[in-house]
Coordinates of N, CA and C in Angstrom, one line a residue:
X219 N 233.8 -41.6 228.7 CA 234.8 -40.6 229.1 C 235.3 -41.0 230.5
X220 N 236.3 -41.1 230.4 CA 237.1 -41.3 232.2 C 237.8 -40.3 232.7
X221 N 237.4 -40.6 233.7 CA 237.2 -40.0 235.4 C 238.5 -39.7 235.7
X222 N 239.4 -38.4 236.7 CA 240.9 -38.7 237.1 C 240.3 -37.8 238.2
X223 N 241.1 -37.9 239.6 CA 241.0 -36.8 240.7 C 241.6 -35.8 240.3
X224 N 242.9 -35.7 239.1 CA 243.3 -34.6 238.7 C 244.0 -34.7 237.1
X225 N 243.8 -34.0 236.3 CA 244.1 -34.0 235.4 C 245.8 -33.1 235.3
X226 N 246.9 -33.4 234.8 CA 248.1 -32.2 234.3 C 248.2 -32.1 233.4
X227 N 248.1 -30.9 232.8 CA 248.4 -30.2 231.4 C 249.7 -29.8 231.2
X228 N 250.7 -30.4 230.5 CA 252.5 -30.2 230.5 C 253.1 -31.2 230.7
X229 N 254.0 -31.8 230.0 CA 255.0 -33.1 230.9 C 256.2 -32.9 230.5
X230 N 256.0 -31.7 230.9 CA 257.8 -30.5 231.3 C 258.0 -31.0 232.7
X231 N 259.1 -30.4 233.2 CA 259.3 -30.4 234.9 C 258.1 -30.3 235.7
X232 N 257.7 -29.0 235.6 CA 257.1 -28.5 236.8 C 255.2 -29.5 236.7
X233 N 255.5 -29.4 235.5 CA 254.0 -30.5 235.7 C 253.6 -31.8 235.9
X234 N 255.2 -32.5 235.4 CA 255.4 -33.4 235.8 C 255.8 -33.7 237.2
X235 N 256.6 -32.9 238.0 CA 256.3 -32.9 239.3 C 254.5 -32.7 240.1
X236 N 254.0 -32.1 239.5 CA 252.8 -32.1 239.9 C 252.1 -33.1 240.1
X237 N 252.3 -33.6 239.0 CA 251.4 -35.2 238.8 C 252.3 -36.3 239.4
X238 N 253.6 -36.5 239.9 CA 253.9 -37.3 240.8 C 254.0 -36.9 242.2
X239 N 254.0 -35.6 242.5 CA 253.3 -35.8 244.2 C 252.0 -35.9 244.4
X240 N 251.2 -35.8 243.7 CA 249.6 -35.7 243.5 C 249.7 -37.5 243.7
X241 N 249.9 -38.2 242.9 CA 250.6 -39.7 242.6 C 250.7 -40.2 244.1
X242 N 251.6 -39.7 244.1 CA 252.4 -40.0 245.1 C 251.3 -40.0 246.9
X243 N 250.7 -38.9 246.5 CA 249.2 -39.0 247.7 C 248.0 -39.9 247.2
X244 N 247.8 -40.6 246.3 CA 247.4 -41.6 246.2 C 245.8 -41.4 245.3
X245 N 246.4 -39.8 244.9 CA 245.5 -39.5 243.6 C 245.1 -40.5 242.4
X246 N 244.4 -40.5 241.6 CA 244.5 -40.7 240.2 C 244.3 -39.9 239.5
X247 N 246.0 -40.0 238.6 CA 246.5 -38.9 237.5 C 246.6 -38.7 236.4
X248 N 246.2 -38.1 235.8 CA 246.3 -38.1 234.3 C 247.3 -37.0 233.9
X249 N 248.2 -37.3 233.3 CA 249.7 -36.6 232.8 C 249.7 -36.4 231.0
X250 N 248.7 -35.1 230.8 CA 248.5 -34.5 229.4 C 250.0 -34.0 228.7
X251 N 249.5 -34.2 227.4 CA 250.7 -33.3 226.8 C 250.5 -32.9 225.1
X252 N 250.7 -32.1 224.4 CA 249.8 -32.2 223.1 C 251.2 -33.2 221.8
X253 N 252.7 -32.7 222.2 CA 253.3 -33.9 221.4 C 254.5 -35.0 222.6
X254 N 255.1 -34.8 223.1 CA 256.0 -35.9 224.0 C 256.2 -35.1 225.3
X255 N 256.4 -36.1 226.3 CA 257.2 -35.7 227.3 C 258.4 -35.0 227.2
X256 N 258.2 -33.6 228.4 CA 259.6 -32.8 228.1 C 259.8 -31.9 226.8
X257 N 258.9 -32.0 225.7 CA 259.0 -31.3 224.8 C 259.1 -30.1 224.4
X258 N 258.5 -29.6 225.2 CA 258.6 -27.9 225.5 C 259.7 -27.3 226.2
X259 N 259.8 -26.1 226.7 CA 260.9 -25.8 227.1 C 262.0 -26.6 228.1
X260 N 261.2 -27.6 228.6 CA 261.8 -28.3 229.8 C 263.2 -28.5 228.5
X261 N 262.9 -29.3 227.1 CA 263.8 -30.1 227.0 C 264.6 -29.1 226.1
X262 N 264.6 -27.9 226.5 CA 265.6 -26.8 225.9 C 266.4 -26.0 227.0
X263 N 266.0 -26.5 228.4 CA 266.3 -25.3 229.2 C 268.2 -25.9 229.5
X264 N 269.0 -25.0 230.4 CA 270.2 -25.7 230.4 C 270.0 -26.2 232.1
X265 N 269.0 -26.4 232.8 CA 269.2 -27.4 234.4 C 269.6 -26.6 235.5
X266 N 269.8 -25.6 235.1 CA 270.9 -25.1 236.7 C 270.3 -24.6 237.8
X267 N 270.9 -24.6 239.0 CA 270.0 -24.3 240.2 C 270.9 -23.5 240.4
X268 N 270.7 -22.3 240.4 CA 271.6 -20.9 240.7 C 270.7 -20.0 241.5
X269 N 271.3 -19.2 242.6 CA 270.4 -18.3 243.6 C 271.6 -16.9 243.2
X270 N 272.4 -17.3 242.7 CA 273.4 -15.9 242.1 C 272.8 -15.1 241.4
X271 N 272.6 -13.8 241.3 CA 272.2 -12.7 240.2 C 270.6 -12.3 240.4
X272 N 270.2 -12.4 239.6 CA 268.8 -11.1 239.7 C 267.5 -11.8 239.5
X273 N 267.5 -13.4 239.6 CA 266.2 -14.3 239.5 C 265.4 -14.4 240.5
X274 N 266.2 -13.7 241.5 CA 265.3 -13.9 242.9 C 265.1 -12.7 243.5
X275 N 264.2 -12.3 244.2 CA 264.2 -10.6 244.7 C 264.2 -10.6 246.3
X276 N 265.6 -10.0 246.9 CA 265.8 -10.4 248.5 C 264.4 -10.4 248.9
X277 N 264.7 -11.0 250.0 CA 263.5 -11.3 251.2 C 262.3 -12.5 250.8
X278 N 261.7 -13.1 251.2 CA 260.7 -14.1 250.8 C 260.7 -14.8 249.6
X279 N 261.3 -14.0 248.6 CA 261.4 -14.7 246.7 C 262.6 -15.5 247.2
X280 N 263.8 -15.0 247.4 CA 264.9 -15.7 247.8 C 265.3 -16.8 248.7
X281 N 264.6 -16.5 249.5 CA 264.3 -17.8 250.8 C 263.3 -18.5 250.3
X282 N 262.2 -18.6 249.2 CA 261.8 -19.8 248.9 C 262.7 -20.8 248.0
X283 N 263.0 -19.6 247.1 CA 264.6 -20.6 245.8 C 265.5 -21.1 247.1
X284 N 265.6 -20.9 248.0 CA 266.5 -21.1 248.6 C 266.5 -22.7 249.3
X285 N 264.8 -22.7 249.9 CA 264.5 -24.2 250.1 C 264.2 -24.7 249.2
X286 N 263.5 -24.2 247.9 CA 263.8 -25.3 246.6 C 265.1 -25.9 246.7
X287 N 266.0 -24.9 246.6 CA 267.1 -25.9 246.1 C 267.9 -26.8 247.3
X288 N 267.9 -26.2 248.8 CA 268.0 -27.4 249.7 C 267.3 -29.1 250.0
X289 N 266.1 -28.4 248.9 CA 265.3 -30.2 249.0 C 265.4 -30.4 247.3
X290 N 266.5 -30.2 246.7 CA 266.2 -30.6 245.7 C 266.8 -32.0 245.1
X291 N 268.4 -31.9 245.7 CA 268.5 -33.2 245.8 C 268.0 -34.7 246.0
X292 N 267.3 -34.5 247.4 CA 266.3 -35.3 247.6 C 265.4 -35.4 247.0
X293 N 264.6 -34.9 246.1 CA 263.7 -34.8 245.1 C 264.2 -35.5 243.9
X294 N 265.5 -35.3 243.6 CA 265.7 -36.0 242.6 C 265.7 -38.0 242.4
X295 N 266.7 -37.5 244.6 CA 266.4 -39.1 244.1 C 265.6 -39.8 244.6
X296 N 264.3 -39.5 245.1 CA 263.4 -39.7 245.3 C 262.6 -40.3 243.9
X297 N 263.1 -39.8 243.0 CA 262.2 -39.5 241.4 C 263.4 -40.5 241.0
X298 N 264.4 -40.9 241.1 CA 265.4 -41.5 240.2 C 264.9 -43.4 240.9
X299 N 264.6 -43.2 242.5 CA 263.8 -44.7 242.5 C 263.0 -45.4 242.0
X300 N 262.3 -44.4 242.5 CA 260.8 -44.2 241.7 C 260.3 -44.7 240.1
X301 N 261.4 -43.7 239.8 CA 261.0 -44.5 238.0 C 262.4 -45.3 237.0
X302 N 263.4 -45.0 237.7 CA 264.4 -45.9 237.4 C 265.0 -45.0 236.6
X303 N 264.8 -43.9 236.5 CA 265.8 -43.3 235.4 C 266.7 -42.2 236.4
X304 N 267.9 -42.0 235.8 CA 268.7 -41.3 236.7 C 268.5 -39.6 235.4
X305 N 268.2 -38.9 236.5 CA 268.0 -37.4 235.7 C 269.5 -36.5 235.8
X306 N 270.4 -36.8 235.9 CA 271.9 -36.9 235.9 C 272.5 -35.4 237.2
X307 N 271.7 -35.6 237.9 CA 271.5 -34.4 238.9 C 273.2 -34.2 239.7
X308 N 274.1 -33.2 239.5 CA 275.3 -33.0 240.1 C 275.5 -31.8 240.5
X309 N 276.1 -31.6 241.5 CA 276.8 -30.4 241.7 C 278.3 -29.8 241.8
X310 N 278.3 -28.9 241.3 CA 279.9 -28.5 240.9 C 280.3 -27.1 241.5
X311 N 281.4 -26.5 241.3 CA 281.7 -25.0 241.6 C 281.4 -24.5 240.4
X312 N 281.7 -23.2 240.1 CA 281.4 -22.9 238.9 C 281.3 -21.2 238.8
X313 N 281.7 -20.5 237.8 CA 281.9 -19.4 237.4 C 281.2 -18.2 236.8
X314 N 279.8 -17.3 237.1 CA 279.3 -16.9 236.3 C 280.2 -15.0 236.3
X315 N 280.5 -14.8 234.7 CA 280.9 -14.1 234.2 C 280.2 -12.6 234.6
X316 N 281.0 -11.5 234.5 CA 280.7 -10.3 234.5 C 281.7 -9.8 233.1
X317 N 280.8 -9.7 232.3 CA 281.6 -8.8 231.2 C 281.2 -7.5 231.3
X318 N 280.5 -7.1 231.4 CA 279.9 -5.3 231.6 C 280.0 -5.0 233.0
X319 N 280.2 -3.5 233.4 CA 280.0 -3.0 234.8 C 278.7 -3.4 235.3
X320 N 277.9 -3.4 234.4 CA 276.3 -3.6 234.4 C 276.1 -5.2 235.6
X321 N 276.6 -6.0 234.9 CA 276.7 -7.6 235.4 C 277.8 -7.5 236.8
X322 N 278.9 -6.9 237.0 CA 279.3 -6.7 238.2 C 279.0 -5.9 239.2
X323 N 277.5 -5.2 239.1 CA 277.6 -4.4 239.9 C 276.0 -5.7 240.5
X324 N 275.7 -6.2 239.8 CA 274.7 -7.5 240.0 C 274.9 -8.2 240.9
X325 N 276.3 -9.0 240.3 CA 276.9 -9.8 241.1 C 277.6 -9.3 242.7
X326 N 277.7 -8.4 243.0 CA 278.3 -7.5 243.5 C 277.0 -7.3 245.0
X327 N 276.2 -6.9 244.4 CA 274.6 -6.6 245.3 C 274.4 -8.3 245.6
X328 N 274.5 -9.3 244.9 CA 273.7 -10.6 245.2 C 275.3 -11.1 246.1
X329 N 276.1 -11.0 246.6 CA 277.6 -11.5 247.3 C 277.1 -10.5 248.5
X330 N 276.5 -9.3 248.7 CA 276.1 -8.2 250.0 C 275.4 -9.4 250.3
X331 N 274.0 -9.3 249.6 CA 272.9 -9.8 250.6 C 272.5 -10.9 250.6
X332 N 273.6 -11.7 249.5 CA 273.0 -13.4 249.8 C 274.1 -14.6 250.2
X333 N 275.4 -13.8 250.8 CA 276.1 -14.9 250.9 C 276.3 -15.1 252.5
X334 N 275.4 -14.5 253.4 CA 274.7 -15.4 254.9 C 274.0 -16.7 254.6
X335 N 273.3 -16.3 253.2 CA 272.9 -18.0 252.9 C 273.4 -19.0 252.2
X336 N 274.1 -18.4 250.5 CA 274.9 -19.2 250.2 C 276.4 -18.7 250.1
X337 N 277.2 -19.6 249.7 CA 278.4 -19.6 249.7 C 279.3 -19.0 248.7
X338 N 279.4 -18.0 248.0 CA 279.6 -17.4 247.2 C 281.2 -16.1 247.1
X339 N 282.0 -15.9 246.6 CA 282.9 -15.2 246.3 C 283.7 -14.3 245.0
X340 N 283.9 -13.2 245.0 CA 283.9 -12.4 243.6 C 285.6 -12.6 243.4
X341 N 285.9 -13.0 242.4 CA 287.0 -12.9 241.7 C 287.1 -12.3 241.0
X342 N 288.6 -11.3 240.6 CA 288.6 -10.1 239.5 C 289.0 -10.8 238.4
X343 N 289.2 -10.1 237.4 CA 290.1 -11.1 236.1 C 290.8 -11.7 235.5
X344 N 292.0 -11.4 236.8 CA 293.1 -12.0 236.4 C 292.8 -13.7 237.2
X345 N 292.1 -13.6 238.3 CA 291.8 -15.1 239.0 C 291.1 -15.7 238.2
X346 N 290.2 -15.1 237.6 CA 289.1 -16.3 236.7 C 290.3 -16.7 236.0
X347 N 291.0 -16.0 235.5 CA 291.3 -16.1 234.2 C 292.9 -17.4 234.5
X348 N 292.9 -17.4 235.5 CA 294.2 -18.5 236.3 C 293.2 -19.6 236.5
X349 N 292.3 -19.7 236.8 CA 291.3 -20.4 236.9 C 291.1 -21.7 235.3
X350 N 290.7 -20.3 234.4 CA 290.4 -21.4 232.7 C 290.7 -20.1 232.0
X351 N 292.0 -20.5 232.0 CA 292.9 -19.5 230.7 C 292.1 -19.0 229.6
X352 N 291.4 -20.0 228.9 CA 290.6 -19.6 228.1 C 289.8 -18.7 227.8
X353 N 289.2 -18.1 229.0 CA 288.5 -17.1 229.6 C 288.6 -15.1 228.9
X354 N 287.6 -15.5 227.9 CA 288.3 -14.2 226.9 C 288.9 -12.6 228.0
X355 N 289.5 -12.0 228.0 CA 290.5 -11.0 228.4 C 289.3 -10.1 228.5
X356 N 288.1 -9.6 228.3 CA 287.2 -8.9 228.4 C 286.6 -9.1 229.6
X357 N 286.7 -10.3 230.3 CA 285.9 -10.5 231.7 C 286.6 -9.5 232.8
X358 N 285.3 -9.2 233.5 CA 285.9 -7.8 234.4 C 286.2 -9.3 235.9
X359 N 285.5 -10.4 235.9 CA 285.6 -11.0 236.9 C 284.3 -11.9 236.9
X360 N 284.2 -12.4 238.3 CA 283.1 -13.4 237.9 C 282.8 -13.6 239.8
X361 N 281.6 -14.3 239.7 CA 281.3 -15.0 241.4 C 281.8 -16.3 241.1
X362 N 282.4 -17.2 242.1 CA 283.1 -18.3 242.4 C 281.8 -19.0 243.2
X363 N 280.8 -20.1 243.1 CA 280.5 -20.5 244.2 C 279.8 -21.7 243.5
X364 N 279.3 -22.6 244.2 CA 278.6 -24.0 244.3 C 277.6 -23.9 243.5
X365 N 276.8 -24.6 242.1 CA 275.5 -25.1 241.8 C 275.2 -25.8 241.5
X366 N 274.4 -26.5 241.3 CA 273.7 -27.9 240.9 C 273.0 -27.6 239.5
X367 N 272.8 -28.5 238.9 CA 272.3 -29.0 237.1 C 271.8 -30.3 236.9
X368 N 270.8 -30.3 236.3 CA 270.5 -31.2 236.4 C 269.6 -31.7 234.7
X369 N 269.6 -32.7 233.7 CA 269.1 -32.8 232.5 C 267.6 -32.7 233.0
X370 N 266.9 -31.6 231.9 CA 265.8 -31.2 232.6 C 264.7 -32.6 232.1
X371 N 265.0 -32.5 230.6 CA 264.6 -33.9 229.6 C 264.6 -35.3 230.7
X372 N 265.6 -35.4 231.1 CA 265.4 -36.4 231.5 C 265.1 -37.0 232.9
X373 N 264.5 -36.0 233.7 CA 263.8 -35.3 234.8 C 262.7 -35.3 234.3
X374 N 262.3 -35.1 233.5 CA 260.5 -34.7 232.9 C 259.9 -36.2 232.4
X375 N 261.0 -36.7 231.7 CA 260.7 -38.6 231.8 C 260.8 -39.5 232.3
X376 N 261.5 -39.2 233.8 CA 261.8 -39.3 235.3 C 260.6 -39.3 236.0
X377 N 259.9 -38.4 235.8 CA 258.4 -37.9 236.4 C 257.1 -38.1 235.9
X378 N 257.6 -38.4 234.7 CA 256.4 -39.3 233.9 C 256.7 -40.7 234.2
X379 N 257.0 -41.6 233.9 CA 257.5 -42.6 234.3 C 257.3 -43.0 235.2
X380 N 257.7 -42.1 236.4 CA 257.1 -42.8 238.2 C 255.8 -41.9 238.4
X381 N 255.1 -41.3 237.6 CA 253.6 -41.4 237.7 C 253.1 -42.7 237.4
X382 N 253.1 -43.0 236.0 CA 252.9 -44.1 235.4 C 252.9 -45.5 236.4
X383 N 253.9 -45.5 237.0 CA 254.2 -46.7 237.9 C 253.9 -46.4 239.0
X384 N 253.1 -45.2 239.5 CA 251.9 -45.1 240.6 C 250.9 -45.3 240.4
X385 N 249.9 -45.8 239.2 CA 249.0 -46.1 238.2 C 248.6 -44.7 237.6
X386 N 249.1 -44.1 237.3 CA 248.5 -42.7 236.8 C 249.1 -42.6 235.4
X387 N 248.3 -41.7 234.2 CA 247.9 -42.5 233.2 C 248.6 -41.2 232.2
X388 N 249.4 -41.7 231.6 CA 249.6 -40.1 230.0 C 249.1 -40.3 228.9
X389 N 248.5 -39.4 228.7 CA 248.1 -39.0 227.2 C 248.6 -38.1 226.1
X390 N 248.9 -38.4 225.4 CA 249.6 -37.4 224.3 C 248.7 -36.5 223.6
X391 N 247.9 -35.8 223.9 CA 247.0 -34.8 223.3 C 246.6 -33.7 223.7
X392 N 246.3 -33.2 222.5 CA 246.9 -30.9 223.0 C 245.4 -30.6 223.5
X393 N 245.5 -30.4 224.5 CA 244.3 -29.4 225.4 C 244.0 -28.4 225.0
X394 N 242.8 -28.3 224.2 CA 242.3 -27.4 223.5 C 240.8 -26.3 224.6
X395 N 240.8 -26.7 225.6 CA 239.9 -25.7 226.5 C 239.4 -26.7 227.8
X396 N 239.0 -25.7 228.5 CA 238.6 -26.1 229.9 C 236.9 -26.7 230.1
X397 N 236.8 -27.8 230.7 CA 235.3 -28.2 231.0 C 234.6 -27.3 232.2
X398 N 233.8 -26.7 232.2 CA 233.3 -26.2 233.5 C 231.6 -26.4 234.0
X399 N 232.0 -26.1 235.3 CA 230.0 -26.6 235.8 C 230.0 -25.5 237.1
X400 N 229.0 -24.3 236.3 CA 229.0 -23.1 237.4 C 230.4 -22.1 237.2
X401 N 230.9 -22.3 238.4 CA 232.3 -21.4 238.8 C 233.2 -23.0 238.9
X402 N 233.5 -24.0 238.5 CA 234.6 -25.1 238.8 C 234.5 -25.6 237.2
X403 N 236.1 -26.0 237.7 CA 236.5 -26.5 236.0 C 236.4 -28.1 236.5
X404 N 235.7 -28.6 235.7 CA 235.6 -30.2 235.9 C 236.5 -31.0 234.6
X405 N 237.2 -30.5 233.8 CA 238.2 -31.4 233.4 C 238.6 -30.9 231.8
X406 N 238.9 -31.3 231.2 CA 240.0 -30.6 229.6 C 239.0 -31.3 228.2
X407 N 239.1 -30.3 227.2 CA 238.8 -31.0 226.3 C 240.2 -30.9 225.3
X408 N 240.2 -31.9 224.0 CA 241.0 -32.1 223.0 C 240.3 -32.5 222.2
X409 N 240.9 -32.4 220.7 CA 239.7 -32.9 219.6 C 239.7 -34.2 219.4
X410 N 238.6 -34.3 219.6 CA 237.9 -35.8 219.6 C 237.3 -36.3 220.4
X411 N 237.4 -35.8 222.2 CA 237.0 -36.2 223.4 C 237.8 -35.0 224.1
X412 N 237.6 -35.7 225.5 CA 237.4 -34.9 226.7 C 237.7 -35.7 228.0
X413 N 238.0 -34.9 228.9 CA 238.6 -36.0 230.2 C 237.8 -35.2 231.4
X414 N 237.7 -36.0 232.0 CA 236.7 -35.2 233.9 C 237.6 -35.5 234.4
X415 N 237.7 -34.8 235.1 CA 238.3 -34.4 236.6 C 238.2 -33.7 237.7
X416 N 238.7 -33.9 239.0 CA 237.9 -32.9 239.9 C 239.1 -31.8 240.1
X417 N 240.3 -31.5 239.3 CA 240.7 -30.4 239.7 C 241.9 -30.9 238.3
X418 N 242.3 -29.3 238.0 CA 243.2 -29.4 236.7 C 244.2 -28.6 237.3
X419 N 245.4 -28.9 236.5 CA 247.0 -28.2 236.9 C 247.1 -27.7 235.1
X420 N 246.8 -26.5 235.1 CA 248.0 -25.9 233.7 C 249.2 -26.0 234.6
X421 N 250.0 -26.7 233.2 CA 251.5 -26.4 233.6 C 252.3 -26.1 232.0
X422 N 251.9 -25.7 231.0 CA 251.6 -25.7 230.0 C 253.2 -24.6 229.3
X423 N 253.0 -23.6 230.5 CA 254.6 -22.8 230.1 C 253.7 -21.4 228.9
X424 N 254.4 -21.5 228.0 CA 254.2 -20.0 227.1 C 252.9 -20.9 226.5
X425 N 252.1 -21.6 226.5 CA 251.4 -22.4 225.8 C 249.9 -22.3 226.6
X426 N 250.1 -21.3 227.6 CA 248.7 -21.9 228.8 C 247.5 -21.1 228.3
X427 N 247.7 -20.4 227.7 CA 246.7 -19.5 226.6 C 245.4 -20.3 226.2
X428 N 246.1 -21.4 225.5 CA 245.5 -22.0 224.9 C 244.0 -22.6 225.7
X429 N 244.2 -23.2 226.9 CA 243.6 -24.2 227.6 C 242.9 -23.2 228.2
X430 N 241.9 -22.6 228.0 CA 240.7 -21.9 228.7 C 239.6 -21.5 227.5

């Protein structure tokens, strides 16, 4: 059975980031997954880095999305050196819709209290709509302002990949429960074997059920 200083369960984004800054301090990592990197929601999600609308709740929730996405750039290409793959990270302007009062009165509260930090502006419907014609006649208006996207898939194999090439190790197999000794989890089982380690990351998403 072999030994890791940390084991990750997911090789979605967020686990995959885990196991390359862990990496990256000069851990040894093992990067689990039960079928492929990115397979799970990472490689369904659509990438965008948006602080517009109702994902963040003012005060402290907001200001941490807020430095995520100021260091995110850097993060990316930090990870695009690293492992040679470019995760297609851009940023653009860009338009999110209000078709209901419901959605403009959203957008409306997030332009009060969050555009001292970002840069954001409400257009009614005839500007969107001079904007991309296309724009079905039902839009009451929309916020005007800056976000970033980035391919999550290819970000999650970005991060696999420059684990790998920090010597840290993936395995393709579904974590079926946790090893423990006392009160500490000492490392993952899967059928057939089992792995030690001195600290585990579920990163597992709708799936973390399983691994306990």
């Amino acid at each position: 059975m072999e030994s890791f200083d940390a084991v990750v369960v997911g090789a979605g984004v967020l686990g995959g980031a885990a196991a390359y800054y862990l990496s990256k301090e000069g851990l040894k990592v093992c990067l689990m997954d039960r079928e492929a990197v990115g397979s799970g929601a990472s490689a369904h999600g659509h990438g965008a880095l948006s602080l517009v609308g109702k994902d963040f709740k003012p005060g402290p929730h907001f200001l941490l999305g807020l430095a995520g996405k100021d260091v995110f750039t850097g993060f990316v290409q930090g990870v695009m050196e690293d492992s040679g793959i470019d995760p297609m990270y851009h940023e653009a302007d860009g338009v999110s819709l209000a078709l209901v009062e419901e959605e403009e009165t959203i957008f409306r509260e997030a332009i009060a209290s969050q555009s001292q930090y970002v840069e954001m502006k409400w257009l009614d419907g005839d500007e969107v709509r001079r904007l991309e014609p296309r724009i079905t006649p039902d839009a009451i208006g929309g916020v005007l302002y800056r976000h970033g996207q980035v391919d999550a898939y290819r970000l999650s194999l970005a991060l696999a990949q420059a684990t790998e090439r920090m010597g840290g190790q993936l395995l393709l197999r579904e974590v079926t429960g946790l090893k423990t000794q006392g009160s500490r989890v000492t490392g993952v089982t899967y059928p057939g074997s089992e792995v030690a380690a001195d600290a585990v990351v579920i990163a597992m998403g709708a799936w973390s059920n399983a691994a306990r």
